[in-house]
Tab-separated table of C-alpha atoms in Angstrom:
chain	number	residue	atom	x	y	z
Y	29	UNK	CA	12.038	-5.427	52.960
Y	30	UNK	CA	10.659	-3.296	55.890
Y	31	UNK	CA	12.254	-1.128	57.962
Y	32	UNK	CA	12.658	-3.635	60.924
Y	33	UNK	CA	14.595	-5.463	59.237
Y	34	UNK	CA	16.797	-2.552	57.427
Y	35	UNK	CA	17.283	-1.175	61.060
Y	36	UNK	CA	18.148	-4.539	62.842
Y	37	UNK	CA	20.815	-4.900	59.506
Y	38	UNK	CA	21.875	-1.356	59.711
Y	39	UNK	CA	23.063	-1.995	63.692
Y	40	UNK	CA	24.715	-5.656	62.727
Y	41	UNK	CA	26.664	-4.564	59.786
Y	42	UNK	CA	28.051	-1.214	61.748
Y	43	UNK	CA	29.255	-3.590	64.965
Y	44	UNK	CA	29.685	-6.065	63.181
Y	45	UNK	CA	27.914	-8.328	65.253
Y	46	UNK	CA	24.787	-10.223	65.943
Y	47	UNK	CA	24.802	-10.022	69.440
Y	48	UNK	CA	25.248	-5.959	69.776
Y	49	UNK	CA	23.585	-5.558	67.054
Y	50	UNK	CA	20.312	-7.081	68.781
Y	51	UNK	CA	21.011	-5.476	71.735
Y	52	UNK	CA	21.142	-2.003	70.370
Y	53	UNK	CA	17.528	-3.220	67.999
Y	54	UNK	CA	16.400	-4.175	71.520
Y	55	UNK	CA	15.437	-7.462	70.172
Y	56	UNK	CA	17.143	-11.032	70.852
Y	57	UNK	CA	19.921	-12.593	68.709
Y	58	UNK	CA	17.953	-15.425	67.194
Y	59	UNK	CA	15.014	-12.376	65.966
Y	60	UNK	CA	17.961	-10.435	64.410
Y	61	UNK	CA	19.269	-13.563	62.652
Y	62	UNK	CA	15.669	-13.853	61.395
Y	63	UNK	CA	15.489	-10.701	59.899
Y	64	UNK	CA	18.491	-10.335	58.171
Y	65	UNK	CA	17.648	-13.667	56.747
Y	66	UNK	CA	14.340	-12.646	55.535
Y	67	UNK	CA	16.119	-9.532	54.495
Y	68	UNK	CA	18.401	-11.598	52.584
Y	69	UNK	CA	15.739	-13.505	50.864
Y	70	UNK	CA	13.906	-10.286	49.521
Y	71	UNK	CA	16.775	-8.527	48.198
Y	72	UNK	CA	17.790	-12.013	46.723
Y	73	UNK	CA	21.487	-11.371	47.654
Y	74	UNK	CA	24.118	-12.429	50.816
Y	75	UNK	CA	24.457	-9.247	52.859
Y	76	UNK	CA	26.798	-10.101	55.387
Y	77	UNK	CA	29.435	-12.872	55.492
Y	78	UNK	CA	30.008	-14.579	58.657
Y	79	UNK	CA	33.933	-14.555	59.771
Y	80	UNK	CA	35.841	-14.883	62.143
Y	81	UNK	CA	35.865	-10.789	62.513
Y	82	UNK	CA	32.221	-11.062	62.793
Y	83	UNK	CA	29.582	-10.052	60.405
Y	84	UNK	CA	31.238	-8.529	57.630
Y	85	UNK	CA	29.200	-6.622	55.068
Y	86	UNK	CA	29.978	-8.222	51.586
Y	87	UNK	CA	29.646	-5.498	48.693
Y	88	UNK	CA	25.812	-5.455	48.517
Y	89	UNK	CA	25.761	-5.411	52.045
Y	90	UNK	CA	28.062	-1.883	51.638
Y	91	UNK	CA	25.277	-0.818	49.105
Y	92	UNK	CA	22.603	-1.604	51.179
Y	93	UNK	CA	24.501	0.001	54.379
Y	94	UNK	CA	25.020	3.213	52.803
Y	95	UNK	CA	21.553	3.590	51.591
Y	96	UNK	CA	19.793	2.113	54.662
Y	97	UNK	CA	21.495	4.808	56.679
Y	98	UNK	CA	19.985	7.428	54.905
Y	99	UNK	CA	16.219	5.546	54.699
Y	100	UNK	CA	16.717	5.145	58.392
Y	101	UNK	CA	17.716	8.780	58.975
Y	102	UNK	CA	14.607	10.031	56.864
Y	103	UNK	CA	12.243	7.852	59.116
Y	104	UNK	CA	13.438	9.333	62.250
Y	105	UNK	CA	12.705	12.805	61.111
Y	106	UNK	CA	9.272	11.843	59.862
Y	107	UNK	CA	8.518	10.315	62.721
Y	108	UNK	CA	9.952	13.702	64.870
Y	109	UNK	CA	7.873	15.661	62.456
Y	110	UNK	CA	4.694	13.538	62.932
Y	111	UNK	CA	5.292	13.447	67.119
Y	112	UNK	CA	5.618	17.473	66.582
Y	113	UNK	CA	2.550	17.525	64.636
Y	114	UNK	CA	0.497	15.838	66.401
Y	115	UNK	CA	1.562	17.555	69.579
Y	116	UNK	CA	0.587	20.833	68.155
Y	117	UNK	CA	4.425	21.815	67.843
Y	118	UNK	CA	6.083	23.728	64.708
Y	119	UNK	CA	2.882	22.804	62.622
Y	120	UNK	CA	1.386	25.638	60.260
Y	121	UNK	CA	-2.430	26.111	60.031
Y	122	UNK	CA	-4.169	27.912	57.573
Y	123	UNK	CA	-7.053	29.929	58.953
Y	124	UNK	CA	-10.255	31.792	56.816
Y	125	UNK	CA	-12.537	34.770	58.163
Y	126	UNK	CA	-14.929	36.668	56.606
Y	127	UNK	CA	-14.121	40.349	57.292
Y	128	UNK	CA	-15.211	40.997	60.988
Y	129	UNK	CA	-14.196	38.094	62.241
Y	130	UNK	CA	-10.971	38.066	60.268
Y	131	UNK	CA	-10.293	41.640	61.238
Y	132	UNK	CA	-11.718	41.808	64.622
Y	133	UNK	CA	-11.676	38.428	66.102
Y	134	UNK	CA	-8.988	36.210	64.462
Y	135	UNK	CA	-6.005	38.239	65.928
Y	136	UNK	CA	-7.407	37.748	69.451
Y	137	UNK	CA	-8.298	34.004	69.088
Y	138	UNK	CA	-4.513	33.092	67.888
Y	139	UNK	CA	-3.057	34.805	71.033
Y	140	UNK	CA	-5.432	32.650	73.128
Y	141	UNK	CA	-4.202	29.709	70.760
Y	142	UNK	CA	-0.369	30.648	71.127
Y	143	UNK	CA	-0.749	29.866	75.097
Y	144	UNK	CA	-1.177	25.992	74.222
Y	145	UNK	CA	0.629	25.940	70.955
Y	146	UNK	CA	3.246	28.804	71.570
Y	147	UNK	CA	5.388	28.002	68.240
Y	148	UNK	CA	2.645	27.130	65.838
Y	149	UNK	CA	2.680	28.790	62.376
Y	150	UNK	CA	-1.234	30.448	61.260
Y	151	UNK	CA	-1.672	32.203	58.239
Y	152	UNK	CA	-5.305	34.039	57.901
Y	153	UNK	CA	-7.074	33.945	54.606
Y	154	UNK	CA	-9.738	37.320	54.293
Y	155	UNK	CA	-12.909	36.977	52.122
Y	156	UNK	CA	-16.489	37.605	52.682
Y	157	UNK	CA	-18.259	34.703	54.080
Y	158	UNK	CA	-18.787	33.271	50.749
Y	159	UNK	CA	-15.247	33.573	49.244
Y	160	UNK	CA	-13.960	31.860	53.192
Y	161	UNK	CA	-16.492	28.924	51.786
Y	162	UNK	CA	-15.065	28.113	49.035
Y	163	UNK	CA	-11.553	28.534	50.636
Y	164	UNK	CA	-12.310	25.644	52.287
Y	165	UNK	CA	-13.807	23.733	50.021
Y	166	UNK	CA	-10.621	23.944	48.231
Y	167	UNK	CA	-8.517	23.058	51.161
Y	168	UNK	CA	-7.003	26.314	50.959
Y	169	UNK	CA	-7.953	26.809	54.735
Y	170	UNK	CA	-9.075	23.876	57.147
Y	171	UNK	CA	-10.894	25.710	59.589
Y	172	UNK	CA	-12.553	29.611	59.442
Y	173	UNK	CA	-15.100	32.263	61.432
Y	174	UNK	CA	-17.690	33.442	58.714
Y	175	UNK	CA	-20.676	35.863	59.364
Y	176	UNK	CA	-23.570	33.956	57.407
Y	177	UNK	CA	-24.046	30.289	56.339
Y	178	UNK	CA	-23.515	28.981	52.763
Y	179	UNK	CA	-25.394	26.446	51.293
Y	180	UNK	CA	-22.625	23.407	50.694
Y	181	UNK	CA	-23.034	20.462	51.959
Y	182	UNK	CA	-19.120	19.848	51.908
Y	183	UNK	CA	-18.892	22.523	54.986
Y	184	UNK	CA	-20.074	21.951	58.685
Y	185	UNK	CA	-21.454	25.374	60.125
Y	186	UNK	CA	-20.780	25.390	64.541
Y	187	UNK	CA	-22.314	28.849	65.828
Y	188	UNK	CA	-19.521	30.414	68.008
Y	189	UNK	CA	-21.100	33.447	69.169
Y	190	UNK	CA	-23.282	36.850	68.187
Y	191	UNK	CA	-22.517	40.056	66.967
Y	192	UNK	CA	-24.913	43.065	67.120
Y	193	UNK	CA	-25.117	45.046	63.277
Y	194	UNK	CA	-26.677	48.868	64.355
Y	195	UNK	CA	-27.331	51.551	62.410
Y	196	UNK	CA	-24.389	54.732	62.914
Y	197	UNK	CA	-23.498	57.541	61.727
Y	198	UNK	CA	-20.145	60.102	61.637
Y	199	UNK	CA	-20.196	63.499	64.136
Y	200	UNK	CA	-21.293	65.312	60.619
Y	201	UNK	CA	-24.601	63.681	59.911
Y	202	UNK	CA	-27.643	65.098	60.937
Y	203	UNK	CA	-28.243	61.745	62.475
Y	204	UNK	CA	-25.848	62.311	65.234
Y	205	UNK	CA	-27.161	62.573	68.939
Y	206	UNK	CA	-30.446	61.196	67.282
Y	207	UNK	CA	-31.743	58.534	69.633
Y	208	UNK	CA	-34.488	56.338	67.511
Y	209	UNK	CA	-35.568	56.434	64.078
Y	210	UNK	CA	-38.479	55.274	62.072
Y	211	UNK	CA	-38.176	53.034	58.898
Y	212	UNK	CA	-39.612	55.186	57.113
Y	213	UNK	CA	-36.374	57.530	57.639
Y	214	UNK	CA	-34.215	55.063	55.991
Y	215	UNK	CA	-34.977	56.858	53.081
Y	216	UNK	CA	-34.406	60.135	53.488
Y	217	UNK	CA	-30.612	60.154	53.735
Y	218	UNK	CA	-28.053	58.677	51.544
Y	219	UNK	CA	-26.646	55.340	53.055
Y	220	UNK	CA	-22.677	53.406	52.234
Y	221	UNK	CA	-23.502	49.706	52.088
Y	222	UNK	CA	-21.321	46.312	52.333
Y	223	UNK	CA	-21.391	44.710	48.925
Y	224	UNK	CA	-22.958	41.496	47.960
Y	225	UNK	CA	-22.108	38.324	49.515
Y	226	UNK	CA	-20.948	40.145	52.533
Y	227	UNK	CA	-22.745	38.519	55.791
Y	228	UNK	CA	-23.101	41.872	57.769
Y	229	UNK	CA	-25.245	42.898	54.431
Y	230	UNK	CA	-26.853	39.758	54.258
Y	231	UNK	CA	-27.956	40.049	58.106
Y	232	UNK	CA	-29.355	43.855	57.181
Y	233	UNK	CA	-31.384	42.644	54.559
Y	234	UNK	CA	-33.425	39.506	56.084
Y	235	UNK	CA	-34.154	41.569	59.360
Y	236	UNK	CA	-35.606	44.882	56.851
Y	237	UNK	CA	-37.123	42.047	54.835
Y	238	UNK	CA	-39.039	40.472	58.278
Y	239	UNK	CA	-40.286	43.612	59.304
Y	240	UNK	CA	-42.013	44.485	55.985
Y	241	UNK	CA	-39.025	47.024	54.697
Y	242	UNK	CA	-37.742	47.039	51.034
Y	243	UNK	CA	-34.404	47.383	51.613
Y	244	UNK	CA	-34.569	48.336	47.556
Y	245	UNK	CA	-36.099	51.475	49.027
Y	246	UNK	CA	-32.890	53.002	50.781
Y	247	UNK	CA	-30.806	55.777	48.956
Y	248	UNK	CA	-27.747	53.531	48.730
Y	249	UNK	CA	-25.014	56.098	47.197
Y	250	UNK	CA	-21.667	53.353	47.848
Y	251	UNK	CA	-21.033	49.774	47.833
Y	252	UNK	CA	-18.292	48.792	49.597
Y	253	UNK	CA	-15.568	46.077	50.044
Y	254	UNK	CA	-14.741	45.753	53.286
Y	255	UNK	CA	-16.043	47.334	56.979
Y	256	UNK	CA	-12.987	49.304	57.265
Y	257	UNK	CA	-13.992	51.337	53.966
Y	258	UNK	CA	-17.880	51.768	54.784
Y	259	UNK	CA	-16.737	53.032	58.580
Y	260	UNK	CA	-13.854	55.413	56.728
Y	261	UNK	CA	-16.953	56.686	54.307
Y	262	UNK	CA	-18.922	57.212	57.807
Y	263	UNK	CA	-16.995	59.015	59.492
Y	264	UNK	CA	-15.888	61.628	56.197
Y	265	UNK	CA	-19.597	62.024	56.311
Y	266	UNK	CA	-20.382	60.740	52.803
Y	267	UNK	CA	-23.685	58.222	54.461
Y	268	UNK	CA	-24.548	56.161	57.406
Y	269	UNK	CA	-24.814	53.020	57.478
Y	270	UNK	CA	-25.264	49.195	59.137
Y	271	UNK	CA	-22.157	48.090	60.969
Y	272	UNK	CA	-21.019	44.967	63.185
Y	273	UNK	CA	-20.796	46.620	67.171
Y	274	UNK	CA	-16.925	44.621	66.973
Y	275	UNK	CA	-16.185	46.961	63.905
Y	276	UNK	CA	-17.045	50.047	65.564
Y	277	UNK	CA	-16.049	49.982	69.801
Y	278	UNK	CA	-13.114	52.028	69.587
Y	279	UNK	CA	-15.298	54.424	67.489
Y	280	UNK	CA	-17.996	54.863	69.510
Y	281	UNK	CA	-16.079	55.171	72.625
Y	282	UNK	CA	-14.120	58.427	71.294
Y	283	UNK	CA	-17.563	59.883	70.114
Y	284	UNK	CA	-16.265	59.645	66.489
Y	285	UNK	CA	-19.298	57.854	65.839
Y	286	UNK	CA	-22.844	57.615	67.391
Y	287	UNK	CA	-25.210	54.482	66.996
Y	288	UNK	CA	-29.102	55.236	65.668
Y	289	UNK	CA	-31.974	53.191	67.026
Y	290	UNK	CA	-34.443	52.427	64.616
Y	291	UNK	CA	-37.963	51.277	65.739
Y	292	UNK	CA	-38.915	47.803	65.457
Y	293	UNK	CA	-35.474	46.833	64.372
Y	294	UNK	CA	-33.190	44.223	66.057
Y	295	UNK	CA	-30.408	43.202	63.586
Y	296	UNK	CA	-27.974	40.306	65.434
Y	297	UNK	CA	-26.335	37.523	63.431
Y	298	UNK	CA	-24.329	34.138	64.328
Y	299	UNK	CA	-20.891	33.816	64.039
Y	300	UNK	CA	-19.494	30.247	62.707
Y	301	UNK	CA	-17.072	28.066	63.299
Y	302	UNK	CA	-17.092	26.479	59.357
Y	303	UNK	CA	-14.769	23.452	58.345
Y	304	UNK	CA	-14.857	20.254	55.674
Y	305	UNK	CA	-17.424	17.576	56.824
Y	306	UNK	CA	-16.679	14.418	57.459
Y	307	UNK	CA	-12.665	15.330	58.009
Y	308	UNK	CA	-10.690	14.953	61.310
Y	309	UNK	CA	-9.228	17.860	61.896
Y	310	UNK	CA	-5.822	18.387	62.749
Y	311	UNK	CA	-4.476	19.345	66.604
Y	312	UNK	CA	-3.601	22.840	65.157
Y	313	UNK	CA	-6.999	23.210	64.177
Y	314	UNK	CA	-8.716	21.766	66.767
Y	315	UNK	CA	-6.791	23.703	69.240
Y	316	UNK	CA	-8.064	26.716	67.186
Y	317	UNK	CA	-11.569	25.673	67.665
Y	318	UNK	CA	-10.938	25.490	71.534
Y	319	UNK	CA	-8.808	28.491	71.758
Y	320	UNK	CA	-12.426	30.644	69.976
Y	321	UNK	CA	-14.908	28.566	72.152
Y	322	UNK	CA	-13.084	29.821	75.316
Y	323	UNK	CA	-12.361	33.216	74.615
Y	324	UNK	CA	-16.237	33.858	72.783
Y	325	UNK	CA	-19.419	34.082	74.820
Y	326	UNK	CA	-20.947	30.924	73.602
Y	327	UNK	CA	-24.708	32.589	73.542
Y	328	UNK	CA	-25.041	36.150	74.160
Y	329	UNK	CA	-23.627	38.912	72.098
Y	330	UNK	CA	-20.418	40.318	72.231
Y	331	UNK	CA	-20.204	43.872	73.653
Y	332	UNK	CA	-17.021	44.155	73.783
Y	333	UNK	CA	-13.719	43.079	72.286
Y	334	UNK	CA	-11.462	40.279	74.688
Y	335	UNK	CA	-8.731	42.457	75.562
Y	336	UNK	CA	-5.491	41.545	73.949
């Protein structure tokens, strides 16, 4: 049994008729005789009688009538739901970022996305970059924007653009106004930290590590969870510290707080485009992956945030 043939039975038995019922299978009435008799043969049974009111359905034709309807109605709405899926349309996609880009970037890149896909369904997933990994290693998410690699092979890593991490400081700090620092001065006052596993902390510590700076040697009085708490801790005036440029615009701008320069110090990092190797993505996702690459400066650093 297939679904050719339940269809092609489906329109006989209801006219009661070879010839409309071909018609309205599109096929010819010698192909819808072969069907139902191949239909016949799997089921093992007679499913219509032929009278002289036409093709009747004999009573496990009626069985076979009532639930053929239904199988018939179930494949048209898969294969709605499949057209609407693959057009992009009333699909759901579930979408990781790592704590800048989640916070920062994500809510921009789905309004670019909602031009092309305007009633697609995204739910975000937050993590640092390493958590976002193993979201989609799981299949939790199937596509995300992290701030640092991670070493799986399951994962395929696309850079999408850079973001600037600077050293800054609340209107409180003695720091404030201060154009350029020295190392060295990285000691002398306490500093609020991202915690481990965090890619904005992971960018501070290779570039101190590449210019010959212990980053062991800073007076670190807080670890933090997210940017949102180390730029609160800023501004109250409890440390400075290293923050992403897209965490801290609207910040800057009002003079709430002021960005240090410290000597022989350039801290920039790659944001990622990160999904499952070796699996096709879906049109949700890779209209996702478009919608970023448009909106974010493929090579330079972002300076400032696409306006929403």
């Amino acid at each position: 049994m297939n679904f050719k043939q339940l269809e092609v039975f489906v329109a006989v038995a209801e006219s009661r008729s070879f010839s409309k019922g071909a018609d309205a299978a599109c096929i010819s009435q010698s192909t819808a005789s072969q069907h139902i008799a191949a239909l016949e043969e799997s089921c093992g049974v007679r499913l219509l009688d032929r009278t002289g009111k036409g093709a009747v359905p004999t009573e496990a034709g009626k069985l076979l009538l009532q639930h053929g309807r239904k199988l018939l109605a179930v494949m048209k709405k898969t294969e709605s739901a499949m057209a609407r899926f693959v057009g992009g349309h009333e699909a759901e996609l579930a979408v990781g970022g790592s704590t800048i880009p989640c916070t920062y970037l994500l809510p921009r890149i789905i309004r670019q996305l909602m031009v092309s896909a305007p009633t697609l369904v995204v739910r975000t997933r937050q993590g640092d970059s390493r958590e976002v990994a193993q979201l989609l290693v799981r299949e939790e998410v199937e596509v995300a924007v992290v701030g640092s690699l991670t070493d799986n092979d399951a994962l395929t890593f696309e850079p999408l653009t850079k973001d600037s991490i600077r050293l800054v400081v609340g209107r409180q700090h003695p720091w404030y106004g201060v154009d350029r620092l020295t190392l060295d001065d990285l000691q002398t006052e306490p500093l609020v930290l991202r915690e481990e596993g965090s890619g904005t902390g992971r960018a501070v510590q290779v570039a101190l590590h590449e210019v010959g700076f212990d980053p062991g040697r800073m007076r670190v009085r807080a670890w933090m969870g997210s940017s949102e708490a180390v730029k609160q801790a800023v501004m109250l005036g409890i440390g400075a510290s290293f923050l992403s440029d897209l965490s801290v615009l609207s910040e800057l701008e009002r003079g709430e707080l002021s960005v240090v320069e410290i000597s022989g110090v350039a801290i920039e990092r790659m944001l990622y485009l990160a999904h499952r190797r070796g699996r096709d993505l879906s049109p949700a996702a890779k209209a996702f992956c478009a919608a970023a690459r448009e909106l974010l400066p493929p090579t330079g650093v972002v300076t400032t945030l696409p306006p929403l």
